[in-house]
PDB file of C-alpha atoms and ligand atoms in Angstrom:
ATOM      1  CA  MET A   1     -91.585 -56.701  64.576  1.00 55.00           C
ATOM      2  CA  LYS A   2     -91.482 -55.138  61.397  1.00 64.00           C
ATOM      3  CA  ARG A   3     -90.872 -57.610  58.800  1.00 78.00           C
ATOM      4  CA  VAL A   4     -88.048 -56.460  56.351  1.00 87.00           C
ATOM      5  CA  ALA A   5     -88.103 -57.510  52.614  1.00 88.00           C
ATOM      6  CA  THR A   6     -85.224 -59.824  51.279  1.00 94.00           C
ATOM      7  CA  PHE A   7     -83.698 -59.478  47.727  1.00 96.00           C
ATOM      8  CA  PRO A   8     -82.796 -62.476  45.672  1.00 97.00           C
ATOM      9  CA  ILE A   9     -78.900 -62.189  45.311  1.00 97.00           C
ATOM     10  CA  ARG A  10     -77.650 -61.621  41.993  1.00 96.00           C
ATOM     11  CA  LYS A  11     -75.275 -64.264  40.567  1.00 94.00           C
ATOM     12  CA  PHE A  12     -72.089 -64.506  38.203  1.00 93.00           C
ATOM     13  CA  GLY A  13     -73.191 -63.718  34.620  1.00 91.00           C
ATOM     14  CA  ASP A  14     -75.603 -60.882  35.709  1.00 95.00           C
ATOM     15  CA  PRO A  15     -74.471 -57.931  33.960  1.00 95.00           C
ATOM     16  CA  VAL A  16     -75.336 -55.656  36.991  1.00 96.00           C
ATOM     17  CA  LEU A  17     -72.251 -57.372  38.944  1.00 97.00           C
ATOM     18  CA  LYS A  18     -69.577 -55.871  36.570  1.00 96.00           C
ATOM     19  CA  GLN A  19     -71.007 -51.935  36.254  1.00 95.00           C
ATOM     20  CA  PRO A  20     -69.154 -49.687  38.817  1.00 92.00           C
ATOM     21  CA  THR A  21     -71.633 -47.738  41.055  1.00 97.00           C
ATOM     22  CA  ALA A  22     -72.652 -44.241  41.135  1.00 98.00           C
ATOM     23  CA  GLU A  23     -72.110 -42.171  44.637  1.00 98.00           C
ATOM     24  CA  VAL A  24     -74.671 -42.115  46.815  1.00 98.00           C
ATOM     25  CA  THR A  25     -76.231 -37.927  46.945  1.00 96.00           C
ATOM     26  CA  ASP A  26     -78.952 -38.192  49.625  1.00 95.00           C
ATOM     27  CA  ILE A  27     -79.811 -40.677  52.229  1.00 96.00           C
ATOM     28  CA  ASP A  28     -83.476 -40.773  52.043  1.00 96.00           C
ATOM     29  CA  ASP A  29     -85.833 -43.208  53.386  1.00 96.00           C
ATOM     30  CA  ALA A  30     -85.597 -45.152  50.721  1.00 96.00           C
ATOM     31  CA  LEU A  31     -81.912 -45.285  50.918  1.00 97.00           C
ATOM     32  CA  VAL A  32     -82.912 -46.742  54.740  1.00 97.00           C
ATOM     33  CA  SER A  33     -84.864 -49.310  53.910  1.00 96.00           C
ATOM     34  CA  LEU A  34     -82.470 -50.568  51.032  1.00 97.00           C
ATOM     35  CA  VAL A  35     -79.885 -50.848  53.734  1.00 98.00           C
ATOM     36  CA  GLU A  36     -82.370 -52.528  56.140  1.00 97.00           C
ATOM     37  CA  SER A  37     -83.425 -55.290  53.412  1.00 97.00           C
ATOM     38  CA  MET A  38     -79.454 -55.340  52.509  1.00 98.00           C
ATOM     39  CA  ILE A  39     -78.482 -56.640  56.084  1.00 98.00           C
ATOM     40  CA  GLU A  40     -81.561 -58.953  56.184  1.00 97.00           C
ATOM     41  CA  THR A  41     -80.566 -60.371  53.014  1.00 97.00           C
ATOM     42  CA  MET A  42     -77.126 -60.422  54.061  1.00 97.00           C
ATOM     43  CA  TYR A  43     -78.013 -62.575  57.629  1.00 97.00           C
ATOM     44  CA  GLU A  44     -80.312 -64.838  55.295  1.00 96.00           C
ATOM     45  CA  ALA A  45     -77.750 -65.882  52.672  1.00 95.00           C
ATOM     46  CA  PRO A  46     -75.715 -65.945  55.321  1.00 95.00           C
ATOM     47  CA  GLY A  47     -72.858 -63.830  54.206  1.00 95.00           C
ATOM     48  CA  VAL A  48     -70.494 -61.252  56.031  1.00 97.00           C
ATOM     49  CA  GLY A  49     -70.891 -58.600  53.600  1.00 98.00           C
ATOM     50  CA  LEU A  50     -73.066 -57.799  51.037  1.00 98.00           C
ATOM     51  CA  ALA A  51     -72.581 -54.684  48.231  1.00 98.00           C
ATOM     52  CA  ALA A  52     -75.580 -52.969  46.290  1.00 98.00           C
ATOM     53  CA  PRO A  53     -74.514 -54.496  42.969  1.00 98.00           C
ATOM     54  CA  GLN A  54     -75.473 -57.915  44.494  1.00 98.00           C
ATOM     55  CA  VAL A  55     -79.219 -56.914  44.811  1.00 98.00           C
ATOM     56  CA  GLY A  56     -79.219 -55.108  41.433  1.00 97.00           C
ATOM     57  CA  VAL A  57     -78.916 -51.795  42.892  1.00 97.00           C
ATOM     58  CA  GLN A  58     -76.164 -49.558  41.206  1.00 97.00           C
ATOM     59  CA  LYS A  59     -75.217 -47.582  44.425  1.00 98.00           C
ATOM     60  CA  ARG A  60     -71.846 -46.963  46.312  1.00 98.00           C
ATOM     61  CA  LEU A  61     -72.701 -48.599  49.154  1.00 98.00           C
ATOM     62  CA  PHE A  62     -72.475 -52.126  51.427  1.00 98.00           C
ATOM     63  CA  VAL A  63     -73.314 -53.462  54.543  1.00 98.00           C
ATOM     64  CA  TYR A  64     -70.908 -55.865  56.809  1.00 98.00           C
ATOM     65  CA  ASP A  65     -70.967 -57.980  59.783  1.00 98.00           C
ATOM     66  CA  VAL A  66     -67.946 -59.257  60.917  1.00 96.00           C
ATOM     67  CA  GLY A  67     -69.388 -60.168  64.455  1.00 95.00           C
ATOM     68  CA  GLU A  68     -70.033 -56.725  66.010  1.00 93.00           C
ATOM     69  CA  GLY A  69     -73.375 -56.096  64.456  1.00 96.00           C
ATOM     70  CA  PRO A  70     -74.518 -54.841  61.178  1.00 97.00           C
ATOM     71  CA  HIS A  71     -72.967 -51.506  59.591  1.00 98.00           C
ATOM     72  CA  VAL A  72     -73.675 -49.867  56.621  1.00 98.00           C
ATOM     73  CA  VAL A  73     -71.138 -47.914  54.698  1.00 98.00           C
ATOM     74  CA  ILE A  74     -71.820 -45.345  51.878  1.00 98.00           C
ATOM     75  CA  ASN A  75     -69.547 -43.876  49.348  1.00 98.00           C
ATOM     76  CA  PRO A  76     -66.389 -46.124  50.956  1.00 98.00           C
ATOM     77  CA  GLN A  77     -63.096 -45.424  49.750  1.00 98.00           C
ATOM     78  CA  LEU A  78     -60.102 -47.515  50.558  1.00 98.00           C
ATOM     79  CA  SER A  79     -56.375 -46.188  51.402  1.00 98.00           C
ATOM     80  CA  ASP A  80     -53.354 -47.028  53.140  1.00 98.00           C
ATOM     81  CA  PHE A  81     -52.980 -50.600  51.896  1.00 98.00           C
ATOM     82  CA  ALA A  82     -50.311 -52.612  53.926  1.00 98.00           C
ATOM     83  CA  GLY A  83     -48.865 -56.056  54.310  1.00 98.00           C
ATOM     84  CA  GLN A  84     -49.903 -59.379  52.900  1.00 98.00           C
ATOM     85  CA  TRP A  85     -52.803 -61.833  54.113  1.00 97.00           C
ATOM     86  CA  THR A  86     -54.156 -64.746  52.476  1.00 97.00           C
ATOM     87  CA  TYR A  87     -57.630 -65.972  53.596  1.00 96.00           C
ATOM     88  CA  HIS A  88     -60.062 -68.515  51.965  1.00 96.00           C
ATOM     89  CA  GLU A  89     -62.526 -66.352  50.304  1.00 96.00           C
ATOM     90  CA  GLY A  90     -65.768 -66.560  48.431  1.00 96.00           C
ATOM     91  CA  CYS A  91     -68.552 -64.463  47.193  1.00 97.00           C
ATOM     92  CA  LEU A  92     -72.848 -64.870  47.936  1.00 96.00           C
ATOM     93  CA  SER A  93     -72.674 -64.267  44.069  1.00 96.00           C
ATOM     94  CA  VAL A  94     -70.154 -66.835  43.007  1.00 95.00           C
ATOM     95  CA  PRO A  95     -71.561 -69.269  45.258  1.00 90.00           C
ATOM     96  CA  GLU A  96     -70.051 -72.585  46.705  1.00 89.00           C
ATOM     97  CA  LEU A  97     -66.491 -72.143  45.191  1.00 93.00           C
ATOM     98  CA  TRP A  98     -63.700 -70.474  47.721  1.00 95.00           C
ATOM     99  CA  TRP A  99     -59.893 -69.768  46.901  1.00 96.00           C
ATOM    100  CA  ASP A 100     -56.891 -68.689  48.735  1.00 96.00           C
ATOM    101  CA  ILE A 101     -56.563 -65.272  48.108  1.00 97.00           C
ATOM    102  CA  GLU A 102     -53.914 -62.714  48.851  1.00 96.00           C
ATOM    103  CA  ARG A 103     -54.804 -59.094  49.610  1.00 97.00           C
ATOM    104  CA  ALA A 104     -53.555 -56.536  51.756  1.00 98.00           C
ATOM    105  CA  LYS A 105     -53.895 -57.084  55.525  1.00 98.00           C
ATOM    106  CA  GLU A 106     -54.369 -53.883  56.338  1.00 98.00           C
ATOM    107  CA  VAL A 107     -56.817 -50.914  54.886  1.00 98.00           C
ATOM    108  CA  ARG A 108     -58.024 -47.461  55.857  1.00 98.00           C
ATOM    109  CA  LEU A 109     -61.682 -47.089  54.613  1.00 98.00           C
ATOM    110  CA  ARG A 110     -63.378 -43.948  54.567  1.00 98.00           C
ATOM    111  CA  GLY A 111     -66.866 -43.212  53.765  1.00 98.00           C
ATOM    112  CA  ILE A 112     -70.145 -42.059  55.733  1.00 98.00           C
ATOM    113  CA  ASP A 113     -72.776 -44.058  57.611  1.00 97.00           C
ATOM    114  CA  LEU A 114     -76.776 -43.893  57.218  1.00 96.00           C
ATOM    115  CA  ASP A 115     -76.812 -40.612  59.480  1.00 95.00           C
ATOM    116  CA  GLY A 116     -74.290 -38.684  57.340  1.00 95.00           C
ATOM    117  CA  ASN A 117     -71.684 -39.311  59.957  1.00 97.00           C
ATOM    118  CA  GLU A 118     -68.112 -39.804  58.768  1.00 98.00           C
ATOM    119  CA  LEU A 119     -66.692 -42.939  59.121  1.00 98.00           C
ATOM    120  CA  ASP A 120     -62.771 -43.504  59.337  1.00 98.00           C
ATOM    121  CA  ILE A 121     -61.702 -47.191  59.965  1.00 98.00           C
ATOM    122  CA  GLU A 122     -58.145 -49.097  60.232  1.00 98.00           C
ATOM    123  CA  ALA A 123     -59.446 -52.621  59.597  1.00 98.00           C
ATOM    124  CA  ASP A 124     -57.152 -55.689  59.288  1.00 97.00           C
ATOM    125  CA  GLU A 125     -57.477 -59.446  58.994  1.00 97.00           C
ATOM    126  CA  LEU A 126     -60.739 -60.472  58.242  1.00 97.00           C
ATOM    127  CA  GLN A 127     -62.384 -56.734  58.358  1.00 98.00           C
ATOM    128  CA  ALA A 128     -59.794 -55.570  56.101  1.00 98.00           C
ATOM    129  CA  ARG A 129     -60.825 -58.404  53.509  1.00 98.00           C
ATOM    130  CA  VAL A 130     -64.429 -57.810  53.772  1.00 98.00           C
ATOM    131  CA  PHE A 131     -63.985 -54.071  52.879  1.00 98.00           C
ATOM    132  CA  GLN A 132     -61.721 -55.073  49.942  1.00 98.00           C
ATOM    133  CA  HIS A 133     -63.787 -57.461  48.459  1.00 98.00           C
ATOM    134  CA  GLU A 134     -67.466 -55.327  48.924  1.00 98.00           C
ATOM    135  CA  VAL A 135     -65.580 -52.323  47.515  1.00 98.00           C
ATOM    136  CA  ASP A 136     -64.451 -54.454  44.286  1.00 98.00           C
ATOM    137  CA  HIS A 137     -68.032 -55.133  44.203  1.00 98.00           C
ATOM    138  CA  LEU A 138     -68.592 -51.284  43.849  1.00 98.00           C
ATOM    139  CA  ASP A 139     -66.181 -51.217  41.071  1.00 97.00           C
ATOM    140  CA  GLY A 140     -67.764 -53.832  39.132  1.00 97.00           C
ATOM    141  CA  VAL A 141     -65.115 -56.307  39.904  1.00 97.00           C
ATOM    142  CA  LEU A 142     -65.783 -59.955  41.195  1.00 96.00           C
ATOM    143  CA  LEU A 143     -63.161 -62.419  42.740  1.00 94.00           C
ATOM    144  CA  LEU A 144     -62.943 -64.404  39.623  1.00 94.00           C
ATOM    145  CA  GLN A 145     -60.408 -61.288  38.834  1.00 95.00           C
ATOM    146  CA  ARG A 146     -58.347 -61.830  42.047  1.00 95.00           C
ATOM    147  CA  ILE A 147     -57.508 -65.447  41.092  1.00 96.00           C
ATOM    148  CA  ARG A 148     -55.127 -67.274  38.935  1.00 95.00           C
ATOM    149  CA  PRO A 149     -55.909 -67.661  35.526  1.00 95.00           C
ATOM    150  CA  ASP A 150     -55.435 -71.913  36.171  1.00 96.00           C
ATOM    151  CA  GLU A 151     -57.884 -71.344  39.013  1.00 95.00           C
ATOM    152  CA  ARG A 152     -60.173 -69.076  36.958  1.00 95.00           C
ATOM    153  CA  LYS A 153     -60.481 -71.754  33.982  1.00 95.00           C
ATOM    154  CA  GLU A 154     -61.113 -74.364  36.325  1.00 93.00           C
ATOM    155  CA  ALA A 155     -64.099 -71.926  37.974  1.00 93.00           C
ATOM    156  CA  MET A 156     -65.604 -70.931  34.671  1.00 92.00           C
ATOM    157  CA  ARG A 157     -65.852 -74.771  33.778  1.00 92.00           C
ATOM    158  CA  ALA A 158     -67.954 -75.284  36.799  1.00 90.00           C
ATOM    159  CA  LEU A 159     -69.907 -72.442  36.348  1.00 89.00           C
ATOM    160  CA  ARG A 160     -70.882 -73.372  33.207  1.00 87.00           C
ATOM    161  CA  GLU A 161     -71.301 -76.374  34.178  1.00 86.00           C
ATOM    162  CA  ARG A 162     -73.854 -75.403  36.960  1.00 83.00           C
ATOM    163  CA  ALA A 163     -75.612 -73.146  34.592  1.00 78.00           C
ATOM    164  CA  LEU A 164     -76.305 -75.920  31.939  1.00 77.00           C
ATOM    165  CA  GLY A 165     -77.493 -78.184  34.767  1.00 76.00           C
ATOM    166  CA  LEU A 166     -74.770 -80.817  34.091  1.00 67.00           C
ATOM    167  CA  PRO A 167     -73.905 -83.109  37.077  1.00 62.00           C
ATOM    168  CA  GLY A 168     -70.410 -81.253  38.973  1.00 54.00           C
ATOM    169  CA  ASP A 169     -69.171 -82.347  42.303  1.00 52.00           C
ATOM    170  CA  ARG A 170     -72.164 -82.088  43.781  1.00 51.00           C
ATOM    171  CA  ALA A 171     -74.141 -84.673  41.860  1.00 45.00           C
ATOM    172  CA  GLU A 172     -75.493 -87.820  43.211  1.00 48.00           C
ATOM    173  CA  ALA A 173     -74.124 -90.820  41.677  1.00 52.00           C
ATOM    174  CA  HIS A 174     -77.214 -92.566  40.331  1.00 60.00           C
TER     175      HIS A 174
HETATM  176 ZN1   ZN B 201     -68.999 -61.061  47.108  1.00 63.86          ZN
END
């Protein structure tokens, strides 16, 4: 079996996560290889979705697997947001932190796949959540912008302490 390279996942603080992505104009061998590596990186993490900026690539695409095998969506657009659904949501780029975040329960996602076929998916619950989370990444938005100000303050403290190597919740008492 061919070994597929994996990427390091970019973490909060990396400017690449705040930049909006460019539409994909060519589906070439390099893009296919990027997608294969993103899928492998997602499984290795493990996660249910991974957007290109999380591996340092400013292209509008993401991969996901909500239990039905890996898929890729190129140039995704969301519409038809409906309902509300709260879910305990985390992000591979903001590791080990989770929040109950309310987002639309249902969305419609349009884009194209690796063969250039048009995708048109009506998603709900977990799949809709993953789509909204990943499209946020492609717009340069992290889930830290989707939580309450007090939660964000607490999160920034935890992330700062982690960056400085200060003992946090996970520190062993000596
Ligand atoms: Zn994420």
